[in-house]
Amino acid sequence: MCVCVVDQGRSYGLQLNWHKVEQMIIACQADSVLQPDGTPIVCKKSLKYLGIQLASDGHIESEVSIKLGRAAQDFKTLMRLWNHCNISVAFKFIVFSACVIQRLLYGLDSAWLNKKVLAKLGEFYCT
């Protein structure tokens, strides 16, 4: 499969950086994919892809925990700003929704969230 990607990329003047290529095997026993020099491509249990931490077992809890931590930090930053200026509660809610909630939920729209993860997200609103 990598050979096809390499060949197609070459036709556009592109080439793979083999030091950055990683693989994640999902729900199967597969042989390692080899680099052109014959060394196997690094196989990982989780990978960062488009800003989201993907796990080979499909669990999303670690990514949600990371997002909750970042959202809490963003909210603390906004609170420091809000404590030093006169802004209406309605405008604070608009900013909170746009900056904190959107960043928290980004990339989770297509994830399967179990009750435990949904409870964690719900708790964020209560704190």
mmCIF file of N, CA and C in Angstrom:
data_model
loop_
_atom_site.group_PDB
_atom_site.id
_atom_site.type_symbol
_atom_site.label_atom_id
_atom_site.label_comp_id
_atom_site.label_asym_id
_atom_site.label_seq_id
_atom_site.Cartn_x
_atom_site.Cartn_y
_atom_site.Cartn_z
ATOM 1 N N MET A 1 0.826 -1.192 0.000
ATOM 2 C CA MET A 1 0.000 0.000 0.000
ATOM 3 C C MET A 1 0.868 1.254 0.000
ATOM 4 N N CYS A 2 1.939 1.280 0.808
ATOM 5 C CA CYS A 2 2.801 2.463 0.843
ATOM 6 C C CYS A 2 3.416 2.736 -0.514
ATOM 7 N N VAL A 3 3.700 1.684 -1.252
ATOM 8 C CA VAL A 3 4.300 1.866 -2.567
ATOM 9 C C VAL A 3 3.355 2.647 -3.469
ATOM 10 N N CYS A 4 2.064 2.352 -3.400
ATOM 11 C CA CYS A 4 1.085 3.083 -4.211
ATOM 12 C C CYS A 4 1.047 4.552 -3.824
ATOM 13 N N VAL A 5 1.066 4.844 -2.539
ATOM 14 C CA VAL A 5 1.043 6.227 -2.063
ATOM 15 C C VAL A 5 2.296 6.949 -2.519
ATOM 16 N N VAL A 6 3.431 6.297 -2.391
ATOM 17 C CA VAL A 6 4.708 6.902 -2.799
ATOM 18 C C VAL A 6 4.701 7.186 -4.295
ATOM 19 N N ASP A 7 4.248 6.220 -5.094
ATOM 20 C CA ASP A 7 4.226 6.392 -6.550
ATOM 21 C C ASP A 7 3.294 7.521 -6.962
ATOM 22 N N GLN A 8 2.107 7.574 -6.373
ATOM 23 C CA GLN A 8 1.167 8.638 -6.716
ATOM 24 C C GLN A 8 1.706 10.004 -6.293
ATOM 25 N N GLY A 9 2.298 10.082 -5.117
ATOM 26 C CA GLY A 9 2.870 11.341 -4.656
ATOM 27 C C GLY A 9 4.001 11.813 -5.543
ATOM 28 N N ARG A 10 4.812 10.874 -5.988
ATOM 29 C CA ARG A 10 5.947 11.211 -6.855
ATOM 30 C C ARG A 10 5.478 11.856 -8.156
ATOM 31 N N SER A 11 4.313 11.435 -8.645
ATOM 32 C CA SER A 11 3.804 12.024 -9.889
ATOM 33 C C SER A 11 3.437 13.499 -9.717
ATOM 34 N N TYR A 12 3.260 13.943 -8.461
ATOM 35 C CA TYR A 12 2.987 15.350 -8.164
ATOM 36 C C TYR A 12 4.215 16.068 -7.595
ATOM 37 N N GLY A 13 5.344 15.401 -7.606
ATOM 38 C CA GLY A 13 6.565 16.003 -7.088
ATOM 39 C C GLY A 13 6.674 15.931 -5.570
ATOM 40 N N LEU A 14 5.927 15.029 -4.945
ATOM 41 C CA LEU A 14 5.938 14.896 -3.494
ATOM 42 C C LEU A 14 6.690 13.638 -3.074
ATOM 43 N N GLN A 15 7.166 13.631 -1.848
ATOM 44 C CA GLN A 15 7.794 12.429 -1.318
ATOM 45 C C GLN A 15 7.507 12.319 0.173
ATOM 46 N N LEU A 16 7.466 11.099 0.683
ATOM 47 C CA LEU A 16 7.213 10.876 2.102
ATOM 48 C C LEU A 16 8.469 11.136 2.916
ATOM 49 N N ASN A 17 8.283 11.703 4.100
ATOM 50 C CA ASN A 17 9.368 11.814 5.072
ATOM 51 C C ASN A 17 9.287 10.556 5.930
ATOM 52 N N TRP A 18 10.112 9.577 5.648
ATOM 53 C CA TRP A 18 10.008 8.267 6.283
ATOM 54 C C TRP A 18 10.297 8.319 7.774
ATOM 55 N N HIS A 19 10.935 9.373 8.250
ATOM 56 C CA HIS A 19 11.181 9.505 9.696
ATOM 57 C C HIS A 19 9.897 9.868 10.444
ATOM 58 N N LYS A 20 8.916 10.399 9.743
ATOM 59 C CA LYS A 20 7.652 10.804 10.374
ATOM 60 C C LYS A 20 6.514 9.812 10.137
ATOM 61 N N VAL A 21 6.709 8.826 9.293
ATOM 62 C CA VAL A 21 5.655 7.872 8.969
ATOM 63 C C VAL A 21 5.487 6.898 10.141
ATOM 64 N N GLU A 22 4.231 6.743 10.588
ATOM 65 C CA GLU A 22 3.894 5.823 11.669
ATOM 66 C C GLU A 22 2.678 5.019 11.240
ATOM 67 N N GLN A 23 2.470 3.873 11.899
ATOM 68 C CA GLN A 23 1.297 3.073 11.599
ATOM 69 C C GLN A 23 0.611 2.650 12.891
ATOM 70 N N MET A 24 -0.676 2.402 12.779
ATOM 71 C CA MET A 24 -1.459 1.908 13.911
ATOM 72 C C MET A 24 -2.316 0.764 13.386
ATOM 73 N N ILE A 25 -2.131 -0.405 13.964
ATOM 74 C CA ILE A 25 -2.894 -1.581 13.543
ATOM 75 C C ILE A 25 -4.169 -1.625 14.378
ATOM 76 N N ILE A 26 -5.302 -1.745 13.687
ATOM 77 C CA ILE A 26 -6.604 -1.701 14.354
ATOM 78 C C ILE A 26 -7.320 -3.032 14.166
ATOM 79 N N ALA A 27 -7.582 -3.709 15.273
ATOM 80 C CA ALA A 27 -8.426 -4.913 15.312
ATOM 81 C C ALA A 27 -8.012 -5.988 14.316
ATOM 82 N N CYS A 28 -6.724 -6.199 14.142
ATOM 83 C CA CYS A 28 -6.283 -7.297 13.290
ATOM 84 C C CYS A 28 -4.821 -7.624 13.579
ATOM 85 N N GLN A 29 -4.420 -8.779 13.148
ATOM 86 C CA GLN A 29 -3.025 -9.167 13.227
ATOM 87 C C GLN A 29 -2.436 -8.939 11.835
ATOM 88 N N ALA A 30 -1.585 -7.959 11.713
ATOM 89 C CA ALA A 30 -1.036 -7.625 10.399
ATOM 90 C C ALA A 30 0.473 -7.547 10.474
ATOM 91 N N ASP A 31 1.099 -7.816 9.356
ATOM 92 C CA ASP A 31 2.544 -7.668 9.269
ATOM 93 C C ASP A 31 2.887 -6.188 9.204
ATOM 94 N N SER A 32 4.060 -5.852 9.696
ATOM 95 C CA SER A 32 4.502 -4.465 9.633
ATOM 96 C C SER A 32 4.728 -4.044 8.198
ATOM 97 N N VAL A 33 4.422 -2.814 7.928
ATOM 98 C CA VAL A 33 4.704 -2.228 6.625
ATOM 99 C C VAL A 33 6.155 -1.783 6.668
ATOM 100 N N LEU A 34 6.867 -2.011 5.590
ATOM 101 C CA LEU A 34 8.303 -1.705 5.557
ATOM 102 C C LEU A 34 8.582 -0.428 4.779
ATOM 103 N N GLN A 35 9.600 0.275 5.227
ATOM 104 C CA GLN A 35 10.107 1.429 4.499
ATOM 105 C C GLN A 35 10.888 0.927 3.293
ATOM 106 N N PRO A 36 11.216 1.795 2.350
ATOM 107 C CA PRO A 36 11.960 1.354 1.161
ATOM 108 C C PRO A 36 13.305 0.693 1.491
ATOM 109 N N ASP A 37 13.912 1.088 2.620
ATOM 110 C CA ASP A 37 15.199 0.479 2.979
ATOM 111 C C ASP A 37 15.040 -0.848 3.716
ATOM 112 N N GLY A 38 13.784 -1.304 3.908
ATOM 113 C CA GLY A 38 13.525 -2.593 4.521
ATOM 114 C C GLY A 38 13.246 -2.557 6.015
ATOM 115 N N THR A 39 13.430 -1.430 6.667
ATOM 116 C CA THR A 39 13.142 -1.343 8.095
ATOM 117 C C THR A 39 11.639 -1.155 8.297
ATOM 118 N N PRO A 40 11.101 -1.755 9.373
ATOM 119 C CA PRO A 40 9.651 -1.626 9.592
ATOM 120 C C PRO A 40 9.261 -0.215 10.038
ATOM 121 N N ILE A 41 8.070 0.216 9.628
ATOM 122 C CA ILE A 41 7.532 1.506 10.058
ATOM 123 C C ILE A 41 7.093 1.360 11.509
ATOM 124 N N VAL A 42 7.348 2.364 12.311
ATOM 125 C CA VAL A 42 7.021 2.343 13.728
ATOM 126 C C VAL A 42 5.524 2.087 13.905
ATOM 127 N N CYS A 43 5.184 1.122 14.761
ATOM 128 C CA CYS A 43 3.796 0.780 15.040
ATOM 129 C C CYS A 43 3.440 1.287 16.438
ATOM 130 N N LYS A 44 2.361 2.045 16.547
ATOM 131 C CA LYS A 44 1.949 2.624 17.821
ATOM 132 C C LYS A 44 0.525 2.221 18.155
ATOM 133 N N LYS A 45 0.203 2.284 19.452
ATOM 134 C CA LYS A 45 -1.155 1.980 19.908
ATOM 135 C C LYS A 45 -2.067 3.199 19.813
ATOM 136 N N SER A 46 -1.475 4.390 19.726
ATOM 137 C CA SER A 46 -2.268 5.607 19.523
ATOM 138 C C SER A 46 -1.462 6.594 18.699
ATOM 139 N N LEU A 47 -2.172 7.392 17.908
ATOM 140 C CA LEU A 47 -1.548 8.370 17.021
ATOM 141 C C LEU A 47 -2.317 9.683 17.074
ATOM 142 N N LYS A 48 -1.604 10.757 16.847
ATOM 143 C CA LYS A 48 -2.231 12.065 16.716
ATOM 144 C C LYS A 48 -2.530 12.261 15.230
ATOM 145 N N TYR A 49 -3.801 12.529 14.906
ATOM 146 C CA TYR A 49 -4.208 12.725 13.519
ATOM 147 C C TYR A 49 -5.192 13.885 13.464
ATOM 148 N N LEU A 50 -4.864 14.901 12.706
ATOM 149 C CA LEU A 50 -5.687 16.097 12.572
ATOM 150 C C LEU A 50 -6.040 16.701 13.932
ATOM 151 N N GLY A 51 -5.077 16.666 14.848
ATOM 152 C CA GLY A 51 -5.253 17.282 16.155
ATOM 153 C C GLY A 51 -5.974 16.432 17.177
ATOM 154 N N ILE A 52 -6.338 15.212 16.833
ATOM 155 C CA ILE A 52 -7.066 14.322 17.730
ATOM 156 C C ILE A 52 -6.207 13.095 18.023
ATOM 157 N N GLN A 53 -6.190 12.658 19.278
ATOM 158 C CA GLN A 53 -5.465 11.460 19.669
ATOM 159 C C GLN A 53 -6.343 10.248 19.390
ATOM 160 N N LEU A 54 -5.954 9.424 18.427
ATOM 161 C CA LEU A 54 -6.700 8.223 18.067
ATOM 162 C C LEU A 54 -6.064 7.015 18.741
ATOM 163 N N ALA A 55 -6.878 6.142 19.295
ATOM 164 C CA ALA A 55 -6.384 4.930 19.945
ATOM 165 C C ALA A 55 -6.783 3.714 19.120
ATOM 166 N N SER A 56 -5.911 2.716 19.088
ATOM 167 C CA SER A 56 -6.196 1.525 18.288
ATOM 168 C C SER A 56 -7.372 0.728 18.835
ATOM 169 N N ASP A 57 -7.670 0.871 20.135
ATOM 170 C CA ASP A 57 -8.810 0.155 20.710
ATOM 171 C C ASP A 57 -10.119 0.934 20.557
ATOM 172 N N GLY A 58 -10.059 2.138 19.980
ATOM 173 C CA GLY A 58 -11.246 2.929 19.723
ATOM 174 C C GLY A 58 -11.725 3.772 20.886
ATOM 175 N N HIS A 59 -11.069 3.662 22.033
ATOM 176 C CA HIS A 59 -11.488 4.443 23.197
ATOM 177 C C HIS A 59 -11.071 5.902 23.045
ATOM 178 N N ILE A 60 -11.904 6.792 23.523
ATOM 179 C CA ILE A 60 -11.701 8.224 23.342
ATOM 180 C C ILE A 60 -11.454 8.931 24.680
ATOM 181 N N GLU A 61 -11.446 8.185 25.790
ATOM 182 C CA GLU A 61 -11.349 8.787 27.114
ATOM 183 C C GLU A 61 -10.115 9.668 27.278
ATOM 184 N N SER A 62 -8.970 9.223 26.784
ATOM 185 C CA SER A 62 -7.745 10.015 26.957
ATOM 186 C C SER A 62 -7.839 11.339 26.201
ATOM 187 N N GLU A 63 -8.409 11.324 25.008
ATOM 188 C CA GLU A 63 -8.564 12.559 24.236
ATOM 189 C C GLU A 63 -9.535 13.506 24.927
ATOM 190 N N VAL A 64 -10.614 12.973 25.481
ATOM 191 C CA VAL A 64 -11.583 13.814 26.188
ATOM 192 C C VAL A 64 -10.943 14.432 27.425
ATOM 193 N N SER A 65 -10.127 13.668 28.138
ATOM 194 C CA SER A 65 -9.436 14.200 29.313
ATOM 195 C C SER A 65 -8.496 15.340 28.940
ATOM 196 N N ILE A 66 -7.778 15.183 27.851
ATOM 197 C CA ILE A 66 -6.885 16.244 27.370
ATOM 198 C C ILE A 66 -7.701 17.485 27.017
ATOM 199 N N LYS A 67 -8.798 17.281 26.304
ATOM 200 C CA LYS A 67 -9.646 18.410 25.903
ATOM 201 C C LYS A 67 -10.267 19.106 27.111
ATOM 202 N N LEU A 68 -10.671 18.340 28.116
ATOM 203 C CA LEU A 68 -11.245 18.938 29.321
ATOM 204 C C LEU A 68 -10.206 19.782 30.060
ATOM 205 N N GLY A 69 -8.977 19.308 30.113
ATOM 206 C CA GLY A 69 -7.907 20.077 30.746
ATOM 207 C C GLY A 69 -7.645 21.390 30.029
ATOM 208 N N ARG A 70 -7.607 21.330 28.715
ATOM 209 C CA ARG A 70 -7.389 22.551 27.923
ATOM 210 C C ARG A 70 -8.559 23.527 28.076
ATOM 211 N N ALA A 71 -9.768 22.993 28.076
ATOM 212 C CA ALA A 71 -10.954 23.848 28.222
ATOM 213 C C ALA A 71 -10.979 24.506 29.597
ATOM 214 N N ALA A 72 -10.599 23.770 30.634
ATOM 215 C CA ALA A 72 -10.553 24.343 31.984
ATOM 216 C C ALA A 72 -9.517 25.466 32.049
ATOM 217 N N GLN A 73 -8.378 25.261 31.404
ATOM 218 C CA GLN A 73 -7.346 26.299 31.377
ATOM 219 C C GLN A 73 -7.833 27.529 30.608
ATOM 220 N N ASP A 74 -8.492 27.324 29.494
ATOM 221 C CA ASP A 74 -9.057 28.446 28.721
ATOM 222 C C ASP A 74 -10.079 29.218 29.554
ATOM 223 N N PHE A 75 -10.909 28.478 30.293
ATOM 224 C CA PHE A 75 -11.930 29.132 31.117
ATOM 225 C C PHE A 75 -11.274 29.952 32.236
ATOM 226 N N LYS A 76 -10.219 29.424 32.845
ATOM 227 C CA LYS A 76 -9.505 30.174 33.889
ATOM 228 C C LYS A 76 -8.918 31.464 33.321
ATOM 229 N N THR A 77 -8.396 31.396 32.115
ATOM 230 C CA THR A 77 -7.854 32.587 31.464
ATOM 231 C C THR A 77 -8.960 33.618 31.233
ATOM 232 N N LEU A 78 -10.104 33.166 30.753
ATOM 233 C CA LEU A 78 -11.229 34.083 30.552
ATOM 234 C C LEU A 78 -11.704 34.681 31.877
ATOM 235 N N MET A 79 -11.720 33.880 32.928
ATOM 236 C CA MET A 79 -12.157 34.380 34.241
ATOM 237 C C MET A 79 -11.248 35.510 34.730
ATOM 238 N N ARG A 80 -9.939 35.354 34.512
ATOM 239 C CA ARG A 80 -9.008 36.429 34.914
ATOM 240 C C ARG A 80 -9.321 37.713 34.156
ATOM 241 N N LEU A 81 -9.638 37.601 32.890
ATOM 242 C CA LEU A 81 -9.994 38.766 32.075
ATOM 243 C C LEU A 81 -11.322 39.363 32.541
ATOM 244 N N TRP A 82 -12.307 38.505 32.735
ATOM 245 C CA TRP A 82 -13.622 38.972 33.125
ATOM 246 C C TRP A 82 -13.648 39.628 34.497
ATOM 247 N N ASN A 83 -12.759 39.226 35.391
ATOM 248 C CA ASN A 83 -12.720 39.814 36.733
ATOM 249 C C ASN A 83 -12.221 41.254 36.721
ATOM 250 N N HIS A 84 -11.606 41.674 35.627
ATOM 251 C CA HIS A 84 -11.027 43.017 35.546
ATOM 252 C C HIS A 84 -11.745 43.924 34.553
ATOM 253 N N CYS A 85 -12.930 43.531 34.101
ATOM 254 C CA CYS A 85 -13.670 44.388 33.173
ATOM 255 C C CYS A 85 -15.168 44.215 33.397
ATOM 256 N N ASN A 86 -15.912 45.153 32.885
ATOM 257 C CA ASN A 86 -17.360 45.162 33.056
ATOM 258 C C ASN A 86 -18.013 44.641 31.776
ATOM 259 N N ILE A 87 -18.325 43.339 31.762
ATOM 260 C CA ILE A 87 -18.932 42.690 30.600
ATOM 261 C C ILE A 87 -20.214 42.019 31.069
ATOM 262 N N SER A 88 -21.260 42.090 30.252
ATOM 263 C CA SER A 88 -22.534 41.476 30.625
ATOM 264 C C SER A 88 -22.408 39.947 30.647
ATOM 265 N N VAL A 89 -23.269 39.332 31.426
ATOM 266 C CA VAL A 89 -23.296 37.874 31.517
ATOM 267 C C VAL A 89 -23.640 37.262 30.161
ATOM 268 N N ALA A 90 -24.523 37.893 29.424
ATOM 269 C CA ALA A 90 -24.900 37.383 28.101
ATOM 270 C C ALA A 90 -23.692 37.342 27.158
ATOM 271 N N PHE A 91 -22.891 38.409 27.177
ATOM 272 C CA PHE A 91 -21.708 38.425 26.306
ATOM 273 C C PHE A 91 -20.668 37.409 26.782
ATOM 274 N N LYS A 92 -20.535 37.252 28.101
ATOM 275 C CA LYS A 92 -19.609 36.241 28.646
ATOM 276 C C LYS A 92 -20.011 34.851 28.160
ATOM 277 N N PHE A 93 -21.306 34.582 28.131
ATOM 278 C CA PHE A 93 -21.786 33.282 27.673
ATOM 279 C C PHE A 93 -21.480 33.072 26.192
ATOM 280 N N ILE A 94 -21.636 34.113 25.405
ATOM 281 C CA ILE A 94 -21.321 34.014 23.973
ATOM 282 C C ILE A 94 -19.841 33.697 23.779
ATOM 283 N N VAL A 95 -18.975 34.395 24.505
ATOM 284 C CA VAL A 95 -17.528 34.165 24.407
ATOM 285 C C VAL A 95 -17.183 32.769 24.910
ATOM 286 N N PHE A 96 -17.790 32.365 26.026
ATOM 287 C CA PHE A 96 -17.559 31.027 26.581
ATOM 288 C C PHE A 96 -17.942 29.950 25.570
ATOM 289 N N SER A 97 -19.095 30.098 24.954
ATOM 290 C CA SER A 97 -19.547 29.119 23.970
ATOM 291 C C SER A 97 -18.627 29.072 22.752
ATOM 292 N N ALA A 98 -18.215 30.234 22.288
ATOM 293 C CA ALA A 98 -17.391 30.300 21.076
ATOM 294 C C ALA A 98 -15.962 29.833 21.321
ATOM 295 N N CYS A 99 -15.391 30.192 22.450
ATOM 296 C CA CYS A 99 -13.968 29.910 22.684
ATOM 297 C C CYS A 99 -13.714 28.613 23.442
ATOM 298 N N VAL A 100 -14.496 28.353 24.450
ATOM 299 C CA VAL A 100 -14.227 27.199 25.308
ATOM 300 C C VAL A 100 -14.974 25.962 24.821
ATOM 301 N N ILE A 101 -16.279 26.082 24.664
ATOM 302 C CA ILE A 101 -17.086 24.916 24.301
ATOM 303 C C ILE A 101 -16.750 24.414 22.903
ATOM 304 N N GLN A 102 -16.575 25.305 21.957
ATOM 305 C CA GLN A 102 -16.249 24.870 20.592
ATOM 306 C C GLN A 102 -14.917 24.141 20.543
ATOM 307 N N ARG A 103 -13.934 24.632 21.304
ATOM 308 C CA ARG A 103 -12.627 23.968 21.336
ATOM 309 C C ARG A 103 -12.739 22.617 22.032
ATOM 310 N N LEU A 104 -13.549 22.548 23.077
ATOM 311 C CA LEU A 104 -13.750 21.293 23.801
ATOM 312 C C LEU A 104 -14.382 20.233 22.909
ATOM 313 N N LEU A 105 -15.387 20.611 22.149
ATOM 314 C CA LEU A 105 -16.142 19.640 21.363
ATOM 315 C C LEU A 105 -15.573 19.372 19.972
ATOM 316 N N TYR A 106 -14.569 20.163 19.545
ATOM 317 C CA TYR A 106 -13.995 19.987 18.213
ATOM 318 C C TYR A 106 -13.459 18.568 18.039
ATOM 319 N N GLY A 107 -13.885 17.911 16.995
ATOM 320 C CA GLY A 107 -13.404 16.571 16.681
ATOM 321 C C GLY A 107 -14.184 15.464 17.375
ATOM 322 N N LEU A 108 -15.095 15.810 18.286
ATOM 323 C CA LEU A 108 -15.868 14.789 18.987
ATOM 324 C C LEU A 108 -17.227 14.550 18.344
ATOM 325 N N ASP A 109 -17.543 15.293 17.303
ATOM 326 C CA ASP A 109 -18.859 15.165 16.684
ATOM 327 C C ASP A 109 -19.081 13.795 16.066
ATOM 328 N N SER A 110 -18.040 13.124 15.630
ATOM 329 C CA SER A 110 -18.208 11.811 15.020
ATOM 330 C C SER A 110 -17.729 10.682 15.928
ATOM 331 N N ALA A 111 -17.341 11.019 17.159
ATOM 332 C CA ALA A 111 -16.868 9.998 18.092
ATOM 333 C C ALA A 111 -18.040 9.347 18.807
ATOM 334 N N TRP A 112 -17.867 8.074 19.122
ATOM 335 C CA TRP A 112 -18.871 7.379 19.917
ATOM 336 C C TRP A 112 -18.532 7.630 21.376
ATOM 337 N N LEU A 113 -19.427 8.323 22.083
ATOM 338 C CA LEU A 113 -19.183 8.693 23.471
ATOM 339 C C LEU A 113 -20.066 7.839 24.382
ATOM 340 N N ASN A 114 -19.429 7.080 25.275
ATOM 341 C CA ASN A 114 -20.201 6.257 26.199
ATOM 342 C C ASN A 114 -20.706 7.113 27.367
ATOM 343 N N LYS A 115 -21.453 6.518 28.276
ATOM 344 C CA LYS A 115 -22.069 7.260 29.372
ATOM 345 C C LYS A 115 -21.017 7.911 30.272
ATOM 346 N N LYS A 116 -19.900 7.222 30.491
ATOM 347 C CA LYS A 116 -18.838 7.749 31.350
ATOM 348 C C LYS A 116 -18.253 9.031 30.758
ATOM 349 N N VAL A 117 -17.985 9.026 29.475
ATOM 350 C CA VAL A 117 -17.419 10.198 28.801
ATOM 351 C C VAL A 117 -18.439 11.332 28.759
ATOM 352 N N LEU A 118 -19.689 11.005 28.466
ATOM 353 C CA LEU A 118 -20.735 12.030 28.459
ATOM 354 C C LEU A 118 -20.896 12.669 29.836
ATOM 355 N N ALA A 119 -20.759 11.861 30.887
ATOM 356 C CA ALA A 119 -20.849 12.391 32.247
ATOM 357 C C ALA A 119 -19.692 13.368 32.525
ATOM 358 N N LYS A 120 -18.494 13.013 32.050
ATOM 359 C CA LYS A 120 -17.339 13.905 32.217
ATOM 360 C C LYS A 120 -17.581 15.251 31.523
ATOM 361 N N LEU A 121 -18.110 15.188 30.319
ATOM 362 C CA LEU A 121 -18.393 16.424 29.588
ATOM 363 C C LEU A 121 -19.472 17.233 30.296
ATOM 364 N N GLY A 122 -20.474 16.550 30.821
ATOM 365 C CA GLY A 122 -21.538 17.226 31.548
ATOM 366 C C GLY A 122 -21.032 17.889 32.835
ATOM 367 N N GLU A 123 -20.087 17.224 33.501
ATOM 368 C CA GLU A 123 -19.511 17.776 34.732
ATOM 369 C C GLU A 123 -18.759 19.067 34.469
ATOM 370 N N PHE A 124 -18.209 19.208 33.289
ATOM 371 C CA PHE A 124 -17.453 20.420 32.968
ATOM 372 C C PHE A 124 -18.365 21.647 33.059
ATOM 373 N N TYR A 125 -19.594 21.514 32.603
ATOM 374 C CA TYR A 125 -20.539 22.632 32.663
ATOM 375 C C TYR A 125 -20.872 23.005 34.108
ATOM 376 N N CYS A 126 -20.849 22.024 34.986
ATOM 377 C CA CYS A 126 -21.257 22.266 36.384
ATOM 378 C C CYS A 126 -20.154 22.891 37.226
ATOM 379 N N THR A 127 -18.900 22.796 36.794
ATOM 380 C CA THR A 127 -17.803 23.323 37.619
ATOM 381 C C THR A 127 -17.514 24.756 37.358
#
